[in-house]
Amino acid sequence: MSLIKERSIDRATQETLKKAKKENIPTCWDRLDAQQPQCGFGLLGLCCTVCNMGPCRIDPFGEGAAAGVCGANADTIAARNLARKIATGASAHSDHGRDVAHAASLVTKVHSHPESHPEGHRHHHDYEILDIGKLKLLAAEFGIDTAKPEEQIARELSKKLLEEFGRQEGELVFTKRAPLKRREIWKKLGITPRGIDREVVELLHTTTMGVDNDYKNIIATGMRCALSDGWGGSMIATDVQDVILGSPEPVRGKVNLGVLKEDQVNIVVHGHEPILSEMAVKASRDPELLKLAKDKGAEGINLAGICCTANEVLMRHGIAVAGNFLQQELAIVTGAVEVMMVDVQCIMPALHEVAACFHTKLITTNSKARFPGVSHVEFTPEKAYETAKQIIRVGVENFSNRKKDRVNIPKEEMDLVAGFTKEVVAQMLGGKYRGTYRPLNEAIISGRIRGLAGVVGCNNPKQTHDFAHTELVKELIKKDVLVLQTGCSAIACAKQGLLLPEAAAQYAGNGLREICDAVGIPPVLHLGSCVDNSRILTAASHIISEGGLGEDLSDIPAAGCAPEWMSEKAITIGFYFVASGVYTVFGASPFAVLGSKNLTHYLTHDIEEIVGGRFDFADTPVKMAELMIAHIDKKRKALNLKPVI
Ligand code: SF4
Ligand code: MSK
């Protein structure tokens, strides 16, 4: 059995794991131990279950079967398995975008100034247009007359966005945001995404029994599908959320299990889609519920988040983050959570058993993600506030069931600053009224900033929790690389204090520190949730249009990394980064392709000739940093920029 300090570097996690062990509550680490040894064929990508002549396995040592019953070889099987993961990851992000696009059609009014629209008179249950500027920019991109009333624009925009999912021909509108040279590459390769749903369906079709056998062609179809997520579904989710939930601005918050409160009702939101959790924020401030909480002996209602729902409400409201992916069970193990409300994605089925060990009520809210035997309160955007209030009331009522002698909330909590969108970065660097990427480009050109890194993705119990994220990021900022983060990776680094402006003095190289001090930003910028990786794509496109750093995204001294990934969504993100020209390193275990030498070589070498980006795999954060920095330096050299020592 793995030692607790090998399981996580985070003290709050270690302490709560000890509690779980003492109380005999298994967690994902124990279940990983119980899975050992994991299937070697699966790890290598050499098991195929596509049809009922199988399952078939290819012998990686070349002694047994070299092909499945149908004749599919290792290259075909590994490529198909990988491609199907791209499709599922894209479908998850994009379906999220679809729900947000639908919610945009329900806006009833434009948000007014608080003074002219006192809190008491506002309709909490409504979705509002909170960023009119962004609404109009989006409308203009879709050819909608921006002189119309804002609510009408929102409805028309919603319709056009929903059409992007069912589009059969042409190209997704947001792909026009990419530099011309990038679009020409996609066009030449035939991988410009046409319609979001179409690309997912086509990828699933081509990977079914007896269709595509050419691993390179399978990967090309996979890239088109991934692009339909990055420049489609995810981008829609991000931009429309900004319009109807408000564009994030820099905000201070707190992170780690210590944000749970002993004297308050603790409601934890977990999952990905903020259209419900946003209403939970409002409902947690509802005077009626606050009074009920007092009546039940609680000092208040404390809302906290896990995973990307946490990032969404953090970015917009400074709501505390209880933890990242591997802390979801542990939040319940503290014994202090009255309700964990979940929506979709990254929610462990084990939560049901863990919650059953405590008074915690697990509540599902989305018909796409039900748990047997778990209470379900169906969320619809039309009844969003009502639903949120109903769920929080359950939590308040449940407070008196908390067993005080079983509560142990770790002390650890850390401050952080989040809320850095592409617009905020431009404003902070270029000035509020003349937001521009010029100063960022100049800083890269001069070498004060060596380059940019996107460090994203999940946790995985196969890796020491949070270790690779934080060590990689420390290595990068030490070498003057400005780090952009999303998802559980950002939460990991936040817990170590890296998302504070003060971190620059402690960890950053001289050039990066100078910039951070002058602008007042941390050396690690939190851009939001997993769908907000699309913010990295648009920021990179702005960098190109600003000039001086090449003509294509692949010219920028930049690299991406998912150091502790676990989700299929991470694979999709990796593919839309690579297909957009970004060199991308995957940590943890490489995605299951190593059983095919041809496919592995293609993804880590030859594909760069074709799309300008490629994958690499590394098992330590130091190695990941070395690879990324070497790539950044290679790109600096190609641009004739002076080397950074
Ligand atoms: Fe086996 Fe081919 Fe069927 Fe896969 S598609 S299970 S390799 S027969
Ligand atoms: S929540 S996809 S564990 S980052 Fe987006 Fe975290 Fe990965 Fe889920």
XYZ file of C-alpha atoms and ligand atoms in Angstrom:
661
model
C 0.000 0.000 0.000
C 1.362 3.415 -0.933
C 2.462 5.701 1.923
C 0.337 8.758 2.607
C 3.201 11.135 1.819
C 3.627 9.383 -1.517
C -0.039 9.939 -2.241
C -0.038 13.721 -1.927
C 2.250 16.635 -1.181
C -0.714 18.569 0.213
C -0.866 18.523 4.015
C -4.657 18.909 4.178
C -4.986 15.906 1.875
C -2.494 13.877 3.895
C -4.299 14.676 7.154
C -7.709 13.761 5.736
C -6.345 10.574 4.181
C -5.190 9.561 7.664
C -8.725 10.183 8.947
C -10.163 8.094 6.109
C -7.760 5.277 6.927
C -8.577 5.415 10.631
C -12.289 5.295 9.878
C -11.842 2.547 7.319
C -13.186 4.576 4.397
C -11.552 3.579 1.116
C -10.547 6.317 -1.318
C -9.386 6.284 -4.931
C -5.794 5.643 -3.794
C -6.887 2.418 -2.088
C -8.886 1.399 -5.121
C -5.838 2.070 -7.330
C -3.811 -0.243 -5.082
C -6.536 -2.863 -5.434
C -6.310 -2.589 -9.228
C -2.635 -3.556 -9.342
C -1.301 -4.790 -11.635
C -3.296 -2.832 -14.203
C -3.786 -4.433 -17.588
C -0.670 -4.082 -19.744
C -2.642 -4.383 -22.981
C -4.892 -1.516 -21.897
C -1.940 0.637 -20.867
C -0.322 0.111 -24.272
C -3.543 0.709 -26.214
C -3.485 -2.819 -27.633
C -6.879 -4.116 -26.545
C -9.817 -3.716 -28.921
C -13.460 -4.170 -27.932
C -14.946 -2.459 -30.965
C -16.862 -5.516 -32.195
C -18.183 -8.820 -30.956
C -15.512 -10.872 -32.700
C -13.252 -9.512 -29.958
C -12.089 -8.512 -27.498
C -8.775 -8.793 -29.338
C -5.293 -8.123 -28.005
C -2.040 -7.596 -29.817
C 1.085 -9.144 -28.338
C 3.468 -6.242 -27.658
C 6.488 -8.567 -27.783
C 5.780 -9.703 -31.314
C 5.471 -13.354 -30.325
C 1.700 -13.849 -30.277
C -1.143 -12.248 -32.206
C -0.134 -9.393 -34.479
C -3.701 -8.609 -35.516
C -7.254 -8.823 -34.224
C -9.790 -11.256 -35.720
C -10.647 -8.694 -38.408
C -6.981 -8.069 -39.169
C -6.646 -4.720 -37.398
C -3.036 -4.283 -36.308
C -1.499 -2.430 -33.350
C -1.420 0.896 -35.218
C -5.096 0.762 -36.126
C -6.231 -0.450 -32.712
C -4.186 2.096 -30.720
C -5.201 4.964 -33.039
C -8.874 4.016 -32.879
C -8.830 3.733 -29.099
C -7.186 7.132 -28.837
C -9.541 8.732 -31.345
C -12.578 7.496 -29.429
C -11.226 9.225 -26.348
C -10.885 12.448 -28.326
C -14.519 12.112 -29.360
C -15.787 11.592 -25.815
C -13.692 14.448 -24.439
C -14.942 16.769 -27.180
C -18.524 15.685 -26.597
C -18.272 16.502 -22.870
C -16.918 20.014 -23.358
C -19.179 20.741 -26.286
C -22.342 19.500 -24.633
C -21.498 21.895 -21.806
C -21.258 24.660 -24.432
C -24.621 23.650 -25.852
C -26.320 24.023 -22.458
C -24.780 27.454 -21.967
C -25.832 28.549 -25.465
C -29.373 27.464 -24.615
C -29.301 29.419 -21.333
C -28.383 32.536 -23.328
C -31.793 32.358 -25.003
C -33.429 32.730 -21.580
C -31.953 36.083 -20.601
C -34.727 38.361 -19.501
C -32.922 41.585 -18.985
C -29.723 43.545 -19.050
C -27.972 43.952 -15.747
C -28.185 47.508 -14.456
C -25.943 49.333 -12.087
C -26.478 48.216 -8.491
C -27.469 51.767 -7.468
C -30.207 51.978 -10.079
C -31.287 48.423 -9.491
C -31.283 47.764 -5.770
C -30.644 44.187 -4.680
C -34.143 43.855 -3.274
C -35.755 44.497 -6.656
C -33.667 42.145 -8.699
C -35.039 38.859 -9.962
C -32.537 36.366 -8.667
C -33.911 33.597 -10.833
C -33.121 35.323 -14.092
C -30.092 34.969 -16.273
C -28.964 38.449 -17.181
C -26.691 39.970 -19.748
C -23.763 40.904 -17.581
C -21.200 41.685 -20.280
C -22.908 43.728 -22.970
C -19.604 44.532 -24.680
C -18.804 40.862 -25.130
C -22.362 40.108 -26.251
C -22.003 42.667 -29.035
C -18.590 41.428 -30.068
C -19.924 37.892 -30.344
C -23.011 39.091 -32.179
C -20.831 40.933 -34.688
C -18.808 37.770 -35.295
C -22.060 36.021 -36.203
C -23.328 38.867 -38.384
C -26.119 39.925 -36.016
C -27.199 43.572 -36.042
C -25.846 44.933 -32.753
C -28.195 47.920 -32.756
C -31.097 45.688 -31.692
C -32.210 45.446 -28.049
C -29.713 43.370 -26.078
C -32.187 40.645 -25.084
C -33.042 40.145 -28.755
C -29.359 39.994 -29.671
C -28.868 37.339 -26.977
C -31.722 35.245 -28.342
C -30.490 35.507 -31.934
C -26.958 34.746 -30.834
C -28.155 31.712 -28.909
C -29.856 30.416 -32.056
C -26.753 30.949 -34.192
C -24.534 29.297 -31.602
C -26.807 26.279 -31.370
C -26.649 26.032 -35.156
C -22.872 25.631 -34.856
C -23.535 22.243 -33.267
C -25.701 21.002 -36.126
C -23.793 22.700 -38.929
C -23.031 20.306 -41.793
C -20.748 22.340 -44.025
C -18.412 25.305 -44.092
C -16.385 26.140 -40.991
C -17.097 26.983 -37.385
C -17.359 30.747 -36.999
C -14.822 30.944 -34.159
C -12.114 29.332 -36.298
C -11.858 32.764 -37.962
C -10.242 33.945 -34.729
C -7.157 31.877 -35.570
C -4.331 33.501 -37.549
C -4.710 33.232 -41.317
C -1.676 30.991 -41.657
C -3.145 28.506 -39.146
C -6.454 28.429 -40.980
C -4.634 27.746 -44.232
C -2.853 24.776 -42.618
C -6.182 23.356 -41.439
C -7.733 23.917 -44.833
C -4.887 22.220 -46.675
C -5.120 19.214 -44.364
C -8.912 19.139 -44.542
C -9.224 19.396 -40.755
C -11.097 22.690 -40.428
C -14.010 21.751 -38.171
C -17.373 22.052 -39.902
C -20.013 21.349 -37.247
C -19.405 20.401 -33.623
C -21.718 17.396 -33.477
C -20.728 16.343 -36.974
C -17.050 16.005 -36.077
C -17.807 13.870 -33.024
C -20.150 11.615 -34.987
C -17.770 11.289 -37.914
C -14.893 10.341 -35.631
C -16.983 7.662 -33.952
C -18.101 6.403 -37.359
C -14.590 6.165 -38.771
C -13.379 4.212 -35.751
C -16.070 1.571 -35.784
C -15.385 -1.933 -37.078
C -14.307 -2.066 -40.691
C -13.960 1.619 -41.484
C -10.677 3.573 -41.185
C -7.476 1.481 -40.944
C -4.967 4.247 -41.601
C -3.661 5.471 -38.259
C -2.561 8.801 -39.721
C -5.975 9.394 -41.209
C -7.651 8.388 -37.945
C -5.511 10.972 -36.151
C -6.384 13.635 -38.747
C -10.090 12.990 -38.154
C -9.347 13.089 -34.422
C -7.668 16.490 -34.751
C -10.648 17.908 -36.638
C -12.907 16.699 -33.847
C -10.614 18.146 -31.167
C -10.558 21.485 -33.014
C -14.356 21.494 -33.004
C -14.067 21.470 -29.216
C -11.263 24.004 -28.713
C -12.443 26.463 -31.355
C -16.106 25.448 -31.011
C -17.830 23.869 -28.035
C -15.396 25.018 -25.346
C -15.056 28.483 -26.851
C -18.833 28.848 -26.933
C -19.053 27.742 -23.292
C -16.399 30.216 -22.192
C -17.614 33.240 -24.123
C -21.324 32.812 -23.463
C -20.707 32.183 -19.769
C -18.883 35.499 -19.702
C -21.894 37.192 -21.310
C -24.586 35.780 -19.039
C -22.636 35.121 -15.850
C -20.169 37.986 -16.124
C -16.619 38.211 -17.444
C -14.161 37.401 -14.669
C -11.876 40.074 -13.285
C -8.979 39.590 -10.898
C -10.400 38.425 -7.618
C -8.909 37.173 -4.367
C -10.050 33.881 -2.966
C -9.053 31.034 -0.709
C -8.269 27.420 -1.441
C -7.975 24.028 0.260
C -10.048 21.964 2.663
C -9.524 24.566 5.387
C -12.139 26.758 3.664
C -14.879 24.487 5.064
C -16.376 26.054 8.184
C -17.022 24.289 11.450
C -19.796 26.685 12.509
C -21.578 27.022 9.164
C -23.636 24.926 6.797
C -21.152 23.702 4.178
C -22.503 23.276 0.672
C -20.017 21.952 -1.869
C -20.622 22.373 -5.604
C -18.767 19.916 -7.818
C -18.627 19.285 -11.532
C -18.370 21.648 -14.468
C -21.395 23.633 -15.522
C -21.712 26.975 -13.764
C -25.255 27.780 -14.838
C -26.562 26.000 -11.733
C -23.696 26.772 -9.342
C -24.051 30.448 -10.222
C -27.590 30.267 -8.884
C -26.280 28.388 -5.828
C -24.087 31.412 -5.103
C -27.167 33.637 -5.153
C -29.312 31.173 -3.200
C -26.646 30.813 -0.486
C -27.241 34.512 0.219
C -31.029 34.219 0.269
C -32.311 35.900 3.479
C -34.881 33.156 4.025
C -32.247 30.413 3.918
C -29.821 32.415 6.039
C -32.515 32.793 8.684
C -33.249 29.086 8.534
C -29.534 28.370 8.992
C -29.498 30.580 12.112
C -32.553 28.761 13.430
C -30.681 25.488 12.968
C -27.747 26.808 15.003
C -25.378 27.615 12.117
C -23.562 30.930 11.750
C -24.222 31.037 8.031
C -24.117 29.186 4.743
C -20.665 28.498 3.362
C -20.460 27.642 -0.325
C -17.273 26.017 -1.587
C -16.327 24.235 -4.800
C -14.443 21.231 -6.127
C -12.921 20.875 -9.605
C -14.004 23.161 -12.427
C -17.335 24.271 -11.005
C -15.139 25.634 -8.217
C -13.012 27.500 -10.736
C -16.096 29.030 -12.349
C -17.556 30.449 -9.120
C -14.104 31.438 -7.902
C -13.404 33.425 -11.078
C -16.675 35.307 -10.923
C -17.380 35.633 -7.199
C -14.251 34.749 -5.229
C -16.087 31.707 -3.802
C -13.663 29.468 -1.906
C -12.233 26.334 -3.516
C -12.275 23.276 -1.249
C -9.987 21.300 -3.506
C -9.176 19.701 -6.811
C -10.120 16.367 -8.353
C -8.463 14.049 -5.828
C -9.953 15.954 -2.896
C -13.608 15.329 -3.760
C -13.929 12.291 -1.495
C -11.832 13.963 1.180
C -14.102 17.005 1.399
C -16.816 14.604 2.596
C -14.379 12.753 4.870
C -13.918 15.983 6.880
C -17.399 15.192 8.226
C -18.421 18.812 7.763
C -20.234 18.809 4.424
C -24.026 18.969 4.569
C -24.634 18.763 0.823
C -22.455 17.992 -2.143
C -24.360 18.969 -5.275
C -22.943 17.599 -8.480
C -23.659 18.226 -12.145
C -21.497 16.570 -14.802
C -17.933 15.318 -15.396
C -15.135 14.251 -13.028
C -17.555 13.144 -10.324
C -16.383 9.831 -8.849
C -19.095 7.168 -8.528
C -17.488 6.377 -5.134
C -18.882 9.606 -3.673
C -22.109 7.776 -2.923
C -20.364 5.284 -0.607
C -18.219 7.961 1.044
C -21.252 10.188 1.657
C -23.090 7.186 3.147
C -20.395 7.039 5.863
C -21.405 10.538 6.989
C -24.490 12.706 7.239
C -23.600 14.291 3.857
C -26.357 14.331 1.278
C -25.110 13.796 -2.250
C -27.502 15.370 -4.750
C -27.346 14.906 -8.493
C -28.824 17.653 -10.649
C -28.355 16.591 -14.246
C -30.230 13.776 -15.979
C -26.982 12.958 -17.811
C -25.295 12.014 -14.522
C -27.429 9.955 -12.149
C -26.220 7.722 -9.313
C -28.299 4.712 -8.234
C -29.939 5.395 -4.888
C -28.876 9.048 -4.771
C -31.360 11.952 -4.463
C -31.887 13.748 -7.715
C -33.147 17.299 -8.094
C -33.386 17.945 -11.803
C -31.953 21.277 -12.856
C -33.428 23.225 -15.723
C -32.233 26.715 -16.584
C -35.864 27.805 -16.559
C -36.093 26.955 -12.849
C -32.482 27.530 -11.907
C -32.889 29.656 -8.799
C -35.711 27.563 -7.422
C -33.642 24.388 -7.840
C -30.560 25.896 -6.217
C -32.630 27.106 -3.293
C -34.270 23.718 -2.870
C -30.887 21.990 -2.708
C -29.369 24.486 -0.288
C -32.413 24.133 1.942
C -31.674 20.389 2.148
C -28.175 21.285 3.342
C -29.424 23.723 5.935
C -31.948 21.201 7.249
C -29.144 18.622 7.394
C -26.843 20.749 9.598
C -28.300 19.365 12.811
C -27.412 15.826 11.673
C -23.708 16.619 11.625
C -21.765 14.505 14.146
C -19.460 17.009 15.797
C -17.104 14.317 17.079
C -16.476 13.120 13.532
C -15.583 16.554 12.168
C -11.977 17.267 11.352
C -11.386 20.187 9.025
C -7.688 20.652 8.260
C -6.338 24.128 8.989
C -4.708 24.518 5.580
C -6.043 27.270 3.390
C -4.161 29.579 1.068
C -4.930 32.925 -0.561
C -4.907 33.230 -4.312
C -5.706 35.652 -7.095
C -7.713 34.351 -10.060
C -9.778 35.854 -12.875
C -7.280 36.446 -15.668
C -9.086 36.365 -18.985
C -7.481 37.306 -22.282
C -9.135 40.723 -21.939
C -7.844 41.221 -18.393
C -4.297 40.319 -19.424
C -4.461 42.874 -22.243
C -5.834 45.552 -19.915
C -3.379 44.919 -17.111
C -0.453 45.042 -19.469
C -1.676 47.683 -21.879
C -3.973 49.870 -19.799
C -7.684 49.769 -18.963
C -8.789 51.851 -21.940
C -6.307 50.581 -24.476
C -5.994 46.902 -23.746
C -3.239 45.535 -25.922
C -0.843 42.629 -26.049
C 1.988 44.934 -27.201
C 3.723 45.044 -23.790
C 3.505 41.254 -23.481
C 4.933 40.771 -26.956
C 7.683 43.301 -26.184
C 8.515 41.513 -22.941
C 8.857 38.232 -24.836
C 10.854 39.840 -27.630
C 13.225 41.511 -25.136
C 13.627 38.247 -23.226
C 12.350 39.482 -19.893
C 9.684 36.865 -20.438
C 11.287 33.804 -22.050
C 7.965 32.474 -23.275
C 4.544 31.210 -22.274
C 3.389 27.894 -20.863
C -0.121 26.532 -20.513
C -0.104 24.106 -17.584
C -3.473 22.444 -17.260
C -5.381 19.316 -16.422
C -6.316 16.949 -13.664
C -4.862 14.930 -10.811
C -4.267 11.223 -11.027
C -3.627 8.917 -8.044
C -0.896 7.262 -10.120
C 1.098 10.444 -9.488
C 1.812 12.072 -6.134
C -1.126 14.481 -5.911
C -0.168 18.071 -6.901
C 3.594 17.339 -6.996
C 4.133 17.480 -10.757
C 1.926 20.565 -11.201
C 3.707 22.626 -8.589
C 7.275 21.513 -9.273
C 6.855 21.994 -13.015
C 5.413 25.468 -12.561
C 8.182 26.470 -10.142
C 10.804 25.327 -12.684
C 9.111 27.280 -15.454
C 8.739 30.587 -13.619
C 12.309 30.299 -12.319
C 13.318 30.329 -15.988
C 11.143 33.411 -16.731
C 8.290 31.543 -18.368
C 4.904 33.155 -17.684
C 2.494 30.350 -16.800
C -1.197 30.269 -17.762
C -3.318 27.760 -15.878
C -6.760 26.247 -15.809
C -8.603 23.397 -14.128
C -7.297 21.310 -11.267
C -3.733 22.269 -12.144
C -4.455 25.879 -11.157
C -5.976 24.677 -7.876
C -2.859 22.602 -7.151
C -0.563 25.585 -7.635
C -2.896 27.904 -5.737
C -2.613 25.660 -2.677
C 1.158 26.183 -2.739
C 0.817 29.977 -2.924
C 1.947 30.248 -6.535
C -1.112 32.236 -7.613
C -0.207 35.247 -5.502
C 1.700 38.304 -6.775
C 4.178 37.696 -3.925
C 5.139 34.373 -5.525
C 7.094 36.307 -8.150
C 9.608 37.526 -5.552
C 10.042 34.042 -4.162
C 10.101 31.888 -7.273
C 10.364 33.862 -10.525
C 13.482 34.661 -12.516
C 14.602 38.307 -12.661
C 12.904 39.223 -15.940
C 9.536 37.717 -15.098
C 9.694 39.138 -11.580
C 10.273 42.628 -12.991
C 7.153 42.355 -15.173
C 5.011 40.885 -12.374
C 6.106 43.620 -9.964
C 5.468 46.384 -12.492
C 2.005 45.137 -13.438
C 1.010 43.605 -10.100
C 0.239 40.140 -11.424
C 1.246 36.710 -10.134
C 3.766 34.771 -12.257
C 1.060 32.132 -12.673
C -2.235 33.333 -14.130
C -5.445 31.440 -13.399
C -7.623 31.555 -16.518
C -10.485 29.383 -15.279
C -11.939 25.946 -15.851
C -11.192 23.244 -18.413
C -13.409 24.799 -21.098
C -11.474 28.029 -20.520
C -8.441 26.529 -22.208
C -10.123 28.207 -25.154
C -8.991 31.499 -23.570
C -5.406 30.363 -24.186
C -6.164 29.864 -27.900
C -7.686 33.317 -28.309
C -4.920 34.972 -26.260
C -2.325 33.282 -28.479
C -4.165 34.521 -31.594
C -4.055 38.079 -30.207
C -0.323 37.721 -29.618
C 0.139 36.865 -33.297
C -2.037 39.710 -34.524
C -0.108 42.123 -32.285
C 2.978 41.350 -34.364
C 6.640 40.579 -33.796
C 6.268 36.937 -32.802
C 5.667 35.254 -36.131
C 2.642 34.611 -38.284
C 1.270 31.429 -36.821
C 0.485 30.031 -33.382
C 3.321 27.532 -33.846
C 5.806 30.427 -34.061
C 5.175 31.668 -30.508
C 7.760 30.646 -27.898
C 5.175 28.655 -25.982
C 4.411 25.132 -24.831
C 1.611 23.249 -23.104
C 1.592 20.530 -20.465
C -0.873 18.293 -18.623
C 1.370 16.923 -15.868
C -1.115 14.778 -13.889
C -3.892 14.233 -16.410
C -6.534 11.518 -16.153
C -9.589 12.584 -18.186
C -10.388 11.899 -21.826
C -11.040 15.650 -21.981
C -7.332 16.228 -21.351
C -6.537 14.168 -24.449
C -8.948 16.270 -26.503
C -7.389 19.475 -25.171
C -3.945 18.095 -25.981
C -5.054 17.374 -29.534
C -6.566 20.790 -30.139
C -3.400 22.379 -28.777
C -1.197 20.249 -31.031
C -3.500 20.748 -34.041
C -3.265 24.488 -33.359
C 0.539 24.290 -33.515
C 1.421 23.950 -29.830
C 4.139 21.642 -28.500
C 2.408 19.713 -25.696
C 3.889 17.472 -23.009
C 1.853 14.841 -21.189
C 2.939 13.607 -17.783
C 1.479 10.791 -15.646
C 1.459 7.796 -17.958
C 1.498 8.530 -21.672
C -1.887 8.070 -23.256
C -2.271 4.485 -24.338
C -0.330 4.459 -27.616
C 3.047 2.990 -26.734
C 1.982 -0.420 -28.057
C 2.149 1.078 -31.536
C 5.647 2.263 -32.362
C 4.426 3.872 -35.568
C 1.661 5.855 -33.878
C 3.914 6.902 -31.002
C 6.591 8.106 -33.381
C 4.013 9.905 -35.486
C 2.520 11.791 -32.535
C 5.862 12.689 -30.963
C 7.797 13.506 -34.146
C 6.335 13.471 -37.658
C 3.094 15.247 -36.873
C 5.070 18.447 -36.203
C 5.948 18.653 -39.902
C 2.251 18.622 -40.670
C 0.550 20.774 -38.019
C 3.476 22.563 -36.341
C 2.760 21.068 -32.916
C 3.578 17.667 -31.455
C 3.354 15.604 -28.275
C 6.033 14.552 -25.848
C 5.805 12.340 -22.796
C 7.784 12.818 -19.588
C 7.588 11.260 -16.161
C 9.113 13.913 -13.903
C 8.298 17.614 -13.603
C 11.950 18.541 -14.086
C 12.030 16.631 -17.359
C 8.725 18.223 -18.430
C 10.166 21.687 -17.722
C 13.382 20.902 -19.593
C 11.459 19.774 -22.661
C 9.169 22.810 -22.610
C 11.996 25.283 -22.090
C 14.065 23.668 -24.849
C 11.100 24.073 -27.184
C 10.538 27.693 -26.142
C 14.232 28.436 -26.750
C 14.047 26.740 -30.157
C 11.162 28.998 -31.110
C 12.994 32.087 -29.819
C 15.944 31.167 -32.007
C 13.712 30.679 -35.042
C 12.342 34.200 -34.491
C 15.876 35.595 -34.115
C 15.135 36.682 -30.578
C 18.049 36.968 -28.220
C 18.660 33.942 -26.040
C 17.591 34.083 -22.399
C 20.328 32.942 -20.041
Fe -11.143 -7.562 -32.768
Fe -11.275 -6.192 -35.082
Fe -13.463 -6.522 -33.585
Fe -11.478 -4.957 -32.724
S -12.744 -4.603 -34.536
S -12.612 -6.442 -31.512
S -9.680 -6.013 -33.526
S -12.259 -8.108 -34.589
S -12.116 19.226 -13.400
S -11.145 17.386 -16.380
S -10.125 16.654 -13.194
S -8.824 19.411 -14.652
Fe -12.206 20.169 -15.121
Fe -10.070 18.759 -13.004
Fe -9.403 17.365 -15.126
Fe -11.831 17.277 -14.283
